[in-house]
Coordinates of C-alpha atoms in Angstrom, one line a residue:
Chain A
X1 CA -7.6 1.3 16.3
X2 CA -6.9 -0.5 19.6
X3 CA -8.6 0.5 22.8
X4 CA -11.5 2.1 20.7
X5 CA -14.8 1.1 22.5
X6 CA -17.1 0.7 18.9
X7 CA -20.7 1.1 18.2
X8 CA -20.8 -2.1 17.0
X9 CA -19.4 -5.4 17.7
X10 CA -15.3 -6.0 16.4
X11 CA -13.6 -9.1 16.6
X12 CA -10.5 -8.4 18.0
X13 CA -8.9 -11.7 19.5
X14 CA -6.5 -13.9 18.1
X15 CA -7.3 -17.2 20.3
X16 CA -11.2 -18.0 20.9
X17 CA -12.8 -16.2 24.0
X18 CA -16.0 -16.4 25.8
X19 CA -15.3 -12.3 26.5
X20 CA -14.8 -11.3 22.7
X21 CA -17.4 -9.6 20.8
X22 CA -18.2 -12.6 18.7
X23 CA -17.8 -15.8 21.1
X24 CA -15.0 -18.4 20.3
X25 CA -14.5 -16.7 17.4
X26 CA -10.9 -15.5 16.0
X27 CA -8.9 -12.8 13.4
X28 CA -5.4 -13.7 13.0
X29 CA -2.9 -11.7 10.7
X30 CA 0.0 -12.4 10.0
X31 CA 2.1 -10.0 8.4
X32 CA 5.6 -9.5 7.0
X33 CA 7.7 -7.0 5.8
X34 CA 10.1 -8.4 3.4
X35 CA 13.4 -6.0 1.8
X36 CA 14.5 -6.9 -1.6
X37 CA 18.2 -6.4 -2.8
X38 CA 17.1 -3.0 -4.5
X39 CA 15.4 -1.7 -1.2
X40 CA 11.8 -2.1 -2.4
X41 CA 9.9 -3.8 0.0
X42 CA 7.1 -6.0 -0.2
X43 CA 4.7 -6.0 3.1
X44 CA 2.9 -9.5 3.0
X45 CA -0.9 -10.2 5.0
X46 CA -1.9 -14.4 6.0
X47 CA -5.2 -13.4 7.5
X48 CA -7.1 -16.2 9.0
X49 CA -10.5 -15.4 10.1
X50 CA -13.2 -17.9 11.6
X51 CA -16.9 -15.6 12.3
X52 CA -19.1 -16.9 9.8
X53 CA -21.3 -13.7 9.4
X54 CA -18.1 -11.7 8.7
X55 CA -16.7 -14.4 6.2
X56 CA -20.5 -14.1 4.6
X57 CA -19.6 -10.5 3.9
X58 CA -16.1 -10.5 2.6
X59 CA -17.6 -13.2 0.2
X60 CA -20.8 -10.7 -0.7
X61 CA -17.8 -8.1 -1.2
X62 CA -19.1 -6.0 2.0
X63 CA -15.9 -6.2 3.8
X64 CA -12.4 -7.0 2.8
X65 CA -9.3 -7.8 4.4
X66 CA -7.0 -4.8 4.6
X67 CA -4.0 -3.3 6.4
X68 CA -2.2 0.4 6.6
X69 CA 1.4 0.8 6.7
X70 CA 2.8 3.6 8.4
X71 CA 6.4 5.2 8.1
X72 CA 6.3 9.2 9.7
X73 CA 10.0 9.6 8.6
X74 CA 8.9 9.5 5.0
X75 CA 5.5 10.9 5.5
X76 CA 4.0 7.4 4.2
X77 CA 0.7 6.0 5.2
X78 CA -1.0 3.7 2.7
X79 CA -4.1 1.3 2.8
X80 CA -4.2 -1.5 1.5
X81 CA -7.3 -4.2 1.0
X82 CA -8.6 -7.1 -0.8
X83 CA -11.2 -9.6 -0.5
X84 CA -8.6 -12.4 -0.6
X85 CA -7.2 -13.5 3.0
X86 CA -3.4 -13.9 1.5
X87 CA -2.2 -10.8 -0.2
X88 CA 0.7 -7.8 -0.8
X89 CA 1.6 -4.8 -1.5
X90 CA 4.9 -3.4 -3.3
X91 CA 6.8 -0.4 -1.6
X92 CA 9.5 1.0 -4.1
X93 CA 12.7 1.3 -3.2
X94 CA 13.5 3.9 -0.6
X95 CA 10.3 4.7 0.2
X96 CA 10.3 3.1 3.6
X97 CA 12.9 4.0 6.4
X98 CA 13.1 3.3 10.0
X99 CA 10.0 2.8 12.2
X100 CA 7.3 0.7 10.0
X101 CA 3.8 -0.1 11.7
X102 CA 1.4 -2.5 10.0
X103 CA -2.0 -2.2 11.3
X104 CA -4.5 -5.4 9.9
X105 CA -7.8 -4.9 10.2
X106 CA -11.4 -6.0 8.3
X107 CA -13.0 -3.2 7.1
X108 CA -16.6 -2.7 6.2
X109 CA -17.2 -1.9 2.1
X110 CA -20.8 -1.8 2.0
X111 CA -23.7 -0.3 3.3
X112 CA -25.4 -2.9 5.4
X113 CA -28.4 -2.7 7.8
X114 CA -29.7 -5.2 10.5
X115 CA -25.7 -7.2 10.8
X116 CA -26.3 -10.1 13.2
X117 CA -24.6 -13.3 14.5
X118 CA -25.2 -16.5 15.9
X119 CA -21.6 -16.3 17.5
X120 CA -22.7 -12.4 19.1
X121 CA -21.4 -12.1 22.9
X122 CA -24.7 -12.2 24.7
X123 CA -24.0 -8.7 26.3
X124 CA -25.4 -7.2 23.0
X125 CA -28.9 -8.8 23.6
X126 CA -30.8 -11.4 22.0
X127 CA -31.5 -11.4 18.1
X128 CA -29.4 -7.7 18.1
X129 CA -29.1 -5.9 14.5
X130 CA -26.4 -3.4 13.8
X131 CA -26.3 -0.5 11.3
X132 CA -22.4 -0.7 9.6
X133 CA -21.0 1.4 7.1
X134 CA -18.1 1.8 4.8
X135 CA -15.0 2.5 6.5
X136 CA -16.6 1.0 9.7
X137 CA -13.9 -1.7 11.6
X138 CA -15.2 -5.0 11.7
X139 CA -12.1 -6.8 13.1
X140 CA -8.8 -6.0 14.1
X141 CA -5.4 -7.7 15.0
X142 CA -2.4 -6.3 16.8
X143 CA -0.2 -4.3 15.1
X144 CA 3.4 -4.9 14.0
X145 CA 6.4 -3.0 13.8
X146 CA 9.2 -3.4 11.7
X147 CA 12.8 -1.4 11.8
X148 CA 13.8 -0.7 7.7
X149 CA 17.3 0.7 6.8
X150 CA 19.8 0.3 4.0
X151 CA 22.3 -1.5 6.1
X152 CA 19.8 -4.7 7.5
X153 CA 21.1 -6.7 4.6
X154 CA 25.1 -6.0 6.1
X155 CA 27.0 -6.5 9.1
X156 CA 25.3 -6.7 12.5
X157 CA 27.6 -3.9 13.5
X158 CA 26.0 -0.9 12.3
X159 CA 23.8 -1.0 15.7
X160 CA 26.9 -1.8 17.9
X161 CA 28.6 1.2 19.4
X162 CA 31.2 2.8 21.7
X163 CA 30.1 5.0 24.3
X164 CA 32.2 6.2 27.3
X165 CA 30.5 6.0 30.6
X166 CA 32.6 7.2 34.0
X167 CA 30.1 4.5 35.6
X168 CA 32.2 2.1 34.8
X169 CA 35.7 1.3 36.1
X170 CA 38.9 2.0 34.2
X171 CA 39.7 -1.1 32.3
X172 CA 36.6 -2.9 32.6
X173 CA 33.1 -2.8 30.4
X174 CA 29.6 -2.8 30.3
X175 CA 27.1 -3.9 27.4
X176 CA 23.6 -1.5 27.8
X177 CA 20.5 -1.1 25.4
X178 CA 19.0 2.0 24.2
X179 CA 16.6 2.7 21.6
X180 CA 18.7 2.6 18.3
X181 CA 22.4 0.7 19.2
X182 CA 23.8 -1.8 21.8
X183 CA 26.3 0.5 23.4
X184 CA 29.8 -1.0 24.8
X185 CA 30.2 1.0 28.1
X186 CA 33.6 2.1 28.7
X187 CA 35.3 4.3 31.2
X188 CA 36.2 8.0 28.6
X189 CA 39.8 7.7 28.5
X190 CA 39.5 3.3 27.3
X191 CA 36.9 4.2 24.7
X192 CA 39.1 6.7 23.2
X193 CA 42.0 4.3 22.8
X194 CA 39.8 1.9 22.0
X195 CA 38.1 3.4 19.0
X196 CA 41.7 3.7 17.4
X197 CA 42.4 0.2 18.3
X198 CA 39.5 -1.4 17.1
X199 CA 40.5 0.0 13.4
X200 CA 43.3 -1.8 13.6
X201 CA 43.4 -5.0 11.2
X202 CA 45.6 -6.6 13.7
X203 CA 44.0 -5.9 16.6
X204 CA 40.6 -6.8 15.5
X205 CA 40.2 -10.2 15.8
X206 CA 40.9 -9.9 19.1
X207 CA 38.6 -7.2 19.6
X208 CA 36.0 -9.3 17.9
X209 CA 36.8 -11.9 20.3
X210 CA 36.5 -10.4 23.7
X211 CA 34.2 -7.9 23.7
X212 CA 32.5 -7.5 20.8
X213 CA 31.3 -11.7 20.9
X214 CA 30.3 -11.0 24.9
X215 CA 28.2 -8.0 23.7
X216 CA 26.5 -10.4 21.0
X217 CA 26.0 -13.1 23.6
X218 CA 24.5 -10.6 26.1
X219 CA 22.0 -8.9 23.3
X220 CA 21.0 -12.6 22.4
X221 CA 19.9 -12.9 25.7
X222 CA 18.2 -10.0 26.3
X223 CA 16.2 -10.4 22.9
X224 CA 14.8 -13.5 24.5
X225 CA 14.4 -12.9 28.5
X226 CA 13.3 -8.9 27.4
X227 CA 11.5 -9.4 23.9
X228 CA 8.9 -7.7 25.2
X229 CA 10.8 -4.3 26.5
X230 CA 12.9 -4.2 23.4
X231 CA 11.2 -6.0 20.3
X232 CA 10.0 -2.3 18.9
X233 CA 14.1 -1.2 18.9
X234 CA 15.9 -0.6 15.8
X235 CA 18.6 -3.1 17.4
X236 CA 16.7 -5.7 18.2
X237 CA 15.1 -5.5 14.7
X238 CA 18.3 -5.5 12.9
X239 CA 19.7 -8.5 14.7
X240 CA 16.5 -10.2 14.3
X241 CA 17.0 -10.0 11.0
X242 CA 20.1 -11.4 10.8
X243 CA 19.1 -13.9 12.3
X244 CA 16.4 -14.9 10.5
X245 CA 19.0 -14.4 7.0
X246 CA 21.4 -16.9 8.7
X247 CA 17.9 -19.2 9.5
X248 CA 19.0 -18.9 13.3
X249 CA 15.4 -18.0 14.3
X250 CA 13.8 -18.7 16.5
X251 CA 15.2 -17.8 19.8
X252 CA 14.7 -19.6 23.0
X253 CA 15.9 -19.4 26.7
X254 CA 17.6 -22.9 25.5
X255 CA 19.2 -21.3 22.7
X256 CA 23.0 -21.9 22.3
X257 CA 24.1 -17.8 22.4
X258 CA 27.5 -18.1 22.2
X259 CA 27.7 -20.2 19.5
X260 CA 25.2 -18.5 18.0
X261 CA 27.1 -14.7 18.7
X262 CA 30.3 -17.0 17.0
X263 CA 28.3 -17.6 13.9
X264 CA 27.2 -13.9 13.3
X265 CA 31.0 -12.5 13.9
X266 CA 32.1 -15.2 11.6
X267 CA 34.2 -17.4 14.0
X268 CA 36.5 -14.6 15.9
X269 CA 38.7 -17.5 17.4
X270 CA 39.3 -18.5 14.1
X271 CA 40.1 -15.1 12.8
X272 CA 43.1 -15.3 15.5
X273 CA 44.3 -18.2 14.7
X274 CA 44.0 -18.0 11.0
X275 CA 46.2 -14.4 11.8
X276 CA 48.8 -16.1 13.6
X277 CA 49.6 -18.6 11.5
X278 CA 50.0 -17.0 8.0
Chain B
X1 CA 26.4 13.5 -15.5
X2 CA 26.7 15.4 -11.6
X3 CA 26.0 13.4 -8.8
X4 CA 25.5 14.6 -5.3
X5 CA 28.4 15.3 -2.8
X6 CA 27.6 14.9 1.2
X7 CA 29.7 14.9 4.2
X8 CA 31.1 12.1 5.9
X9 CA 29.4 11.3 8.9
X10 CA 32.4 12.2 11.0
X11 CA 32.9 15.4 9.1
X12 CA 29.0 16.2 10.8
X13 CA 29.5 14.7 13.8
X14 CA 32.6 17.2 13.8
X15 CA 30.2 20.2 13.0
X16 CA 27.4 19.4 15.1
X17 CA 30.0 18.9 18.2
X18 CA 31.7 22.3 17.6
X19 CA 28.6 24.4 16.8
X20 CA 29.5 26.7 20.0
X21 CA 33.2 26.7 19.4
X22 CA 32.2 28.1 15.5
X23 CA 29.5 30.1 16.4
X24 CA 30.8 33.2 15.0
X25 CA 31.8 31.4 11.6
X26 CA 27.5 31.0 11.4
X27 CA 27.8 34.4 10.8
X28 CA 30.2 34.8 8.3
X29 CA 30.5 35.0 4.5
X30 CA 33.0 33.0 4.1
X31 CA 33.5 30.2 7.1
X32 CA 36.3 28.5 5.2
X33 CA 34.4 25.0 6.4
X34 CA 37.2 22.7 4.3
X35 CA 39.5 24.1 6.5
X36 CA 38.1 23.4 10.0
X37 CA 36.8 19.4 8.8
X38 CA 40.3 18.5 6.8
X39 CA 41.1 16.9 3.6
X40 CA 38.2 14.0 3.1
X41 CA 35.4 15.9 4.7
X42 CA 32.8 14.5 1.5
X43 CA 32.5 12.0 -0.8
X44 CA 30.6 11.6 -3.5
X45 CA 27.9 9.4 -3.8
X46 CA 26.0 7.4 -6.9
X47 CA 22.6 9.9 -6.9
X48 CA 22.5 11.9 -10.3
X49 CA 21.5 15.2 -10.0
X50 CA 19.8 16.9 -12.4
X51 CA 22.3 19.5 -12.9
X52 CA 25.4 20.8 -10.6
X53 CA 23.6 22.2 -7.6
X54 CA 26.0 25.4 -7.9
X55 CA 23.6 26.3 -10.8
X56 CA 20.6 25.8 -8.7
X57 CA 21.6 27.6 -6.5
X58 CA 23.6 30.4 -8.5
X59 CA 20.0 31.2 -9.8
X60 CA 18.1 35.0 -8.9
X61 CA 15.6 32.3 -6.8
X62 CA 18.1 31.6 -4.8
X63 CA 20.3 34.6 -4.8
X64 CA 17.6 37.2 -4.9
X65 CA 16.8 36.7 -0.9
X66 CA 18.4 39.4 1.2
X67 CA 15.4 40.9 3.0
X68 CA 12.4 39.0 5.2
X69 CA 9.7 39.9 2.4
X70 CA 11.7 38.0 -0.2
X71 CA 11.3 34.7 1.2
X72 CA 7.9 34.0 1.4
X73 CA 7.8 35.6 -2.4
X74 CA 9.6 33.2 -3.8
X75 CA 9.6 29.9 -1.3
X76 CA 7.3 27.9 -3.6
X77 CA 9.5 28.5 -6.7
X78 CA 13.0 27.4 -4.2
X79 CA 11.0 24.0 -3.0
X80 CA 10.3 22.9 -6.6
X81 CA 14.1 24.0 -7.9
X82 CA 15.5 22.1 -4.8
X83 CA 13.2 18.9 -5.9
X84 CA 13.9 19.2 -9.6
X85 CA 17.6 19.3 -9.4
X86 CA 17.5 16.1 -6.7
X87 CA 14.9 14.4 -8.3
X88 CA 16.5 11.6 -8.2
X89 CA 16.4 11.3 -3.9
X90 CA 14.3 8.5 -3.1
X91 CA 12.4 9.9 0.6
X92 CA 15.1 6.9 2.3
X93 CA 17.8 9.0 1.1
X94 CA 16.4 12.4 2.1
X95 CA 16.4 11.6 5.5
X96 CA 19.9 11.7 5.8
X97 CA 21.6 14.7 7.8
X98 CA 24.9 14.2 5.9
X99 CA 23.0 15.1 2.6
X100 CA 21.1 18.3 4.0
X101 CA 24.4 19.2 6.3
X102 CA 26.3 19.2 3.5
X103 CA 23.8 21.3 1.4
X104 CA 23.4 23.4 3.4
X105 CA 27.4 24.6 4.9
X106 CA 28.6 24.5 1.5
X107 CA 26.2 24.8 -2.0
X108 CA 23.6 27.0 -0.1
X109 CA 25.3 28.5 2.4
X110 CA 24.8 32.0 1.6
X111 CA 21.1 31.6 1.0
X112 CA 20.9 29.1 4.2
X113 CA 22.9 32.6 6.2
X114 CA 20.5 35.4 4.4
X115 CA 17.1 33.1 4.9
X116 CA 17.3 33.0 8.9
X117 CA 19.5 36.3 9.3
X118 CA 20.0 37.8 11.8
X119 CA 20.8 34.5 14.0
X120 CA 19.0 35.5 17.9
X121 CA 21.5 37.1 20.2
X122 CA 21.3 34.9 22.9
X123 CA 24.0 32.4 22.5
X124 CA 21.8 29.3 23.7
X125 CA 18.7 30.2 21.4
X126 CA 21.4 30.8 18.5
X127 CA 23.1 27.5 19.2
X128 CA 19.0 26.1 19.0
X129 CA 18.5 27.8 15.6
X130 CA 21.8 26.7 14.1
X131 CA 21.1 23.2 15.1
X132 CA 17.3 23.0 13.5
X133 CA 18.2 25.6 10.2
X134 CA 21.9 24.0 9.8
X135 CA 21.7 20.3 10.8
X136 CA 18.6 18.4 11.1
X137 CA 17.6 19.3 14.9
X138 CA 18.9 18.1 17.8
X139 CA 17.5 14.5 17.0
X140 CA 19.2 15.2 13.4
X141 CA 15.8 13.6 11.9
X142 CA 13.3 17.4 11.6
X143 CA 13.5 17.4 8.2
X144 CA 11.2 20.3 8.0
X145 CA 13.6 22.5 9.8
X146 CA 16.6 22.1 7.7
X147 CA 16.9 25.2 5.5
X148 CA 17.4 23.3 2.2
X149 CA 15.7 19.9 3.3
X150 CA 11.9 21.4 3.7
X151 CA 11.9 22.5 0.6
X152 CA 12.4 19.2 -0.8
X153 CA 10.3 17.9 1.6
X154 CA 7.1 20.2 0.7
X155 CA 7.6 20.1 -2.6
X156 CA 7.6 15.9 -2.4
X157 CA 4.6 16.0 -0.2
X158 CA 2.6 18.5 -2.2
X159 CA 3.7 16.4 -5.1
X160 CA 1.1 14.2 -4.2
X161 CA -1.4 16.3 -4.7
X162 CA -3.0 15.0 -8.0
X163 CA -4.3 16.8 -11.0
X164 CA -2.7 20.0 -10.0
X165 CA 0.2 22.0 -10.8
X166 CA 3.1 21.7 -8.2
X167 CA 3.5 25.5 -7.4
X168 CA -0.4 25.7 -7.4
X169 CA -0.2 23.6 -4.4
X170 CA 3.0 24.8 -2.8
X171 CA 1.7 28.7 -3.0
X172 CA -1.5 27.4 -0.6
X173 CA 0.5 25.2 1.6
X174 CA 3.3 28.0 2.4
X175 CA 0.7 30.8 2.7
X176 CA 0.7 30.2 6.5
X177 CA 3.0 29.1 8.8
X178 CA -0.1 27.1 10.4
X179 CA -1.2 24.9 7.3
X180 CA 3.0 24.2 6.5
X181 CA 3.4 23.3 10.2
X182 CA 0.2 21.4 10.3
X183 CA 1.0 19.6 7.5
X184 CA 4.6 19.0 7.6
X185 CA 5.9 19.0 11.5
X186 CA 2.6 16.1 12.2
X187 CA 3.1 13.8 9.6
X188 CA -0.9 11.5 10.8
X189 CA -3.8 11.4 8.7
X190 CA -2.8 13.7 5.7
X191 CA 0.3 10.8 4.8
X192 CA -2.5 9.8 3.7
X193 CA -2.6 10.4 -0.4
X194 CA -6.3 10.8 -0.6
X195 CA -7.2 12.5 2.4
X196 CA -3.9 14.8 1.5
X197 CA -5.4 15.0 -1.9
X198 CA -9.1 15.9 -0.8
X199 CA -7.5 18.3 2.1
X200 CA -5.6 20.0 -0.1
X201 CA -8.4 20.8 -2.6
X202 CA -9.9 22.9 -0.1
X203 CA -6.9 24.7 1.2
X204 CA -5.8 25.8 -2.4
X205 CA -9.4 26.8 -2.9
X206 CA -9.0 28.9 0.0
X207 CA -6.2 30.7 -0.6
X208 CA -7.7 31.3 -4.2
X209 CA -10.6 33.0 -2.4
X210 CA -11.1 36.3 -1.0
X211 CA -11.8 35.1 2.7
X212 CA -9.0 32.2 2.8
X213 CA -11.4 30.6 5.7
X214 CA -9.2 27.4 5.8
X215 CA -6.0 30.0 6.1
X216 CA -7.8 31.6 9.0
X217 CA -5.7 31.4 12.3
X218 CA -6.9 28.1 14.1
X219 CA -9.2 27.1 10.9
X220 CA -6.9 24.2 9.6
X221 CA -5.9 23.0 12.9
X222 CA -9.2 22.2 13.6
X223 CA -10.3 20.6 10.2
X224 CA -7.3 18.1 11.0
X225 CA -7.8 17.8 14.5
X226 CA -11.7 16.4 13.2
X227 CA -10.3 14.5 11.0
X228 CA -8.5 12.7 13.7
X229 CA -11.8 12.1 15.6
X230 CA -13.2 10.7 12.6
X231 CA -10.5 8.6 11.9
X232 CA -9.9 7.2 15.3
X233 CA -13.3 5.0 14.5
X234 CA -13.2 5.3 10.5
X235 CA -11.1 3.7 8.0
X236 CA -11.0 7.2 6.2
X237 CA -8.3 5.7 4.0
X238 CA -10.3 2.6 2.7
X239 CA -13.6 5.6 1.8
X240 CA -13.9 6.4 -1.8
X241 CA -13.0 10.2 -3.0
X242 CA -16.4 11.5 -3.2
X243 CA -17.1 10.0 0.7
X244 CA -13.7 11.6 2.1
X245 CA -14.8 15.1 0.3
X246 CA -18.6 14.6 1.4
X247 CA -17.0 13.9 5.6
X248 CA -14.3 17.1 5.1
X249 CA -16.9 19.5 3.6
X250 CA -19.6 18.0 6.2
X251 CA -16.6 19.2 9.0
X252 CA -16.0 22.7 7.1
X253 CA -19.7 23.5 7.0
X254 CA -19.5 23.0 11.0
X255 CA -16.3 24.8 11.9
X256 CA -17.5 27.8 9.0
X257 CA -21.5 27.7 10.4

């Protein structure tokens, strides 16, 4: 529903504007998609909502608060609404996977003729009267996506992988960023030795400790100085979820990465260590 | 109790990598695929089937297909045997290859073999085919190109479709290649249960009828590509049933006028 020019005025900013359709006027919603140990899901809506004549309406029960969710990959899209501003709705288990978009809107219930505001942009002309219907958009916030998969409640390194590159030089890697993984870049014949290596339980504290902790560091980084070109990435949602399991969120330019990457591979150093001395 | 057997992901990984090196096994009764993956190609995992698969599929609706007019008789009947006997498959787990991969080199692979037979000649289009009727496409996530997954996959989205027997709705939705593509291969407004619902009225109405308008080529495209219009400004989900019906039959009068 963004970028739709509307017959009738939608409130559509989340900080108060002289530009917006109703002046200094806002629709905030926050949403959340929580996973539960079964895989059910509960998506969760905090709308807060300030234009008077539109507040007037959800009250009459002419509009309500409401949000879709969206999953193609299991050919889900449901609607959800209520007149409350803080509300849910359940998702049994396994019936959400991968890419999840939330879209919150306000949504028009009732048939209502001659809508008007004191808070109108004045573009729309003095005393002006609209004609809305049910189903018509009223407000709308920005949408939210959300990665789902059985493994976010485990180990960080389901979205970690090995991928040879002959970019890089023999002996030496790179960390890179693609849609679903962080890939370790390393020269063909190193990433073969390395992926029997890395099985090793001998060897894989140390592997955890060179370059597995750099590549954490680095994607730390990158979440924060690049949120913006990867926050949609199944990688970036899977870490961030991690994160916000270990309460490490929220992340800043100031952030301490590498203690932080040291927390989520559970102390490497120590895993040395600890392996040399038994 | 059975419970359903897939592949290890290494054991497709190995597949999908060496589809040109096996490409005449594709065409061969028996490919001998334990041989060519090793000793702990599957495992098996805690889904309970309803039944061993091998009886599904040692039934006359599966092994009855050997010529091209034998498919399409029978489809509907396949999609809701393929649905009973994993109706335990939450839509999560039946988005994984190593489920459908599995399925379909070893339970179903003589129906997978007689159901796209003969594979094309040229070696790059065959390699294509294999990888969309075999795996799950080259992006291993078309579900509706797997041979044994989209069955499961109609029959879970036409099991949506209230009030309504499940081959009732099936029969309409596989009676063109159009209204399964439309339906299955754009997954947009008809996720939606009660536009699906009030869509799917009118196509098993139609291909009740003598005329079949909504079956028509181009007829079903259009009513969804309306739809889309509508919706781009309309909350069609947040309408009550008899609105959506009185906006689809409004869009049918137009595209029928």
């Amino acid at each position: 529903m963004a970028n739709k020019t509307f017959p009738h005025p939608v409130l559509s900013v989340q900080e108060p504007s002289s530009d917006s359709d109703y002046v200094g006027q806002i629709f905030k919603a926050d949403c959340d998609l929580k996973m539960q140990s079964d895989n059910s899901a509960y998506v969760n809506l905090d709308c807060t909502l300030s234009e008077p004549s539109l507040l007037r309406l959800i009250a009459q029960d002419q509009a309500e608060y409401a949000f879709e969710v969206h999953c193609r990959k299991t050919y889900v899209r449901r609607f959800l609404s209520s007149t409350d501003r803080k509300f849910s709705g359940a998702f049994s288990k396994g019936v959400l996977h991968e890419r999840v978009e939330i879209f919150p809107y306000i949504v028009c219930t009732g048939k209502i003729r001659g809508h008007s505001s004191a808070t109108l942009h004045p573009e729309f002309g003095r005393d002006s009267r609209f004609a809305v219907d049910p189903g018509d958009v009223l407000a709308t916030a920005p949408p939210k996506v959300y990665w789902v998969e059985p493994e976010l409640a485990k180990e960080i390194g389901s979205v970690f992988e090995l991928r040879p590159s002959d970019k890089i030089p023999k002996g030496a890697f790179d960390i890179g960023w693609d849609e679903q993984k962080v890939q370790i870049l390393m020269r063909a014949e190193d990433a073969g030795k390395f992926k029997t290596l890395q099985h090793s339980a001998r060897i894989l504290p140390s592997f955890l400790a060179s370059v597995c902790l750099i590549a954490v560091t680095e994607t730390l980084k990158t979440m924060v100085l690049e949120q913006e070109t990867h926050v949609e990435k199944k990688w970036y949602q899977v870490i961030r979820h991690k994160l916000d399991q270990e309460k490490m969120l929220p992340l800043s330019e100031n952030s301490p990465f590498l203690k932080l990457a040291q927390e989520l591979l559970s102390f490497p150093v120590g895993q040395i260590i600890a392996d040399r001395t038994m | 109790m059975a419970r359903l057997g897939i592949l290890t992901q290494a054991s497709v990984d190995a597949l999908r990598d060496n589809i040109a090196d096996n490409i005449d096994r594709y065409e061969c009764n028996k490919p001998e695929w334990e041989g060519a993956l090793g000793a702990e190609y599957k495992r098996e995992t805690a889904v309970k089937t309803n039944g061993p698969l091998e009886a599904c599929f040692a039934s006359e609706t599966f092994r009855g297909v050997r010529k091209k007019e034998d498919i399409l008789r029978n489809e509907a009947s396949r999609c809701i045997a393929i649905y009973s006997a994993l109706n335990n498959l939450t839509p999560q787990q039946a988005t994984d290859e190593r489920v459908w991969v599995y399925l379909t080199h070893f339970v179903f692979w003589d129906y997978a073999r007689a159901r796209w037979a003969p594979l094309p000649r040229d070696r790059a289009q065959k390699i294509r085919s294999i990888e969309s009727h075999f795996f799950l496409g080259k992006t291993r996530d078309k579900v509706h190109s797997n041979t044994i997954s989209r069955l499961w996959w109609m029959a879970h989205v036409c099991s949506r479709v209230k009030n309504c027997a499940l081959q009732r709705s099936l029969r309409a939705l596989l009676h063109t290649d159009e209204v399964r593509r439309e339906v299955m291969e754009h997954p947009g407004i008809l996720c939606s249960e009660s536009i699906l619902n009030v869509v799917m009225k009118h196509v098993m109405h139609s291909y009740e009828s003598e005329e079949k308008k909504l079956h028509a080529r181009g007829a079903f495209c259009q009513l969804v590509k309306r739809l889309n219009v509508i919706g781009g400004t309309i909350v069609l989900d947040s309408l009550p049933q008899d609105r959506l019906e009185s906006i689809v039959l409004d869009v049918m009068d137009d595209l029928f006028a």
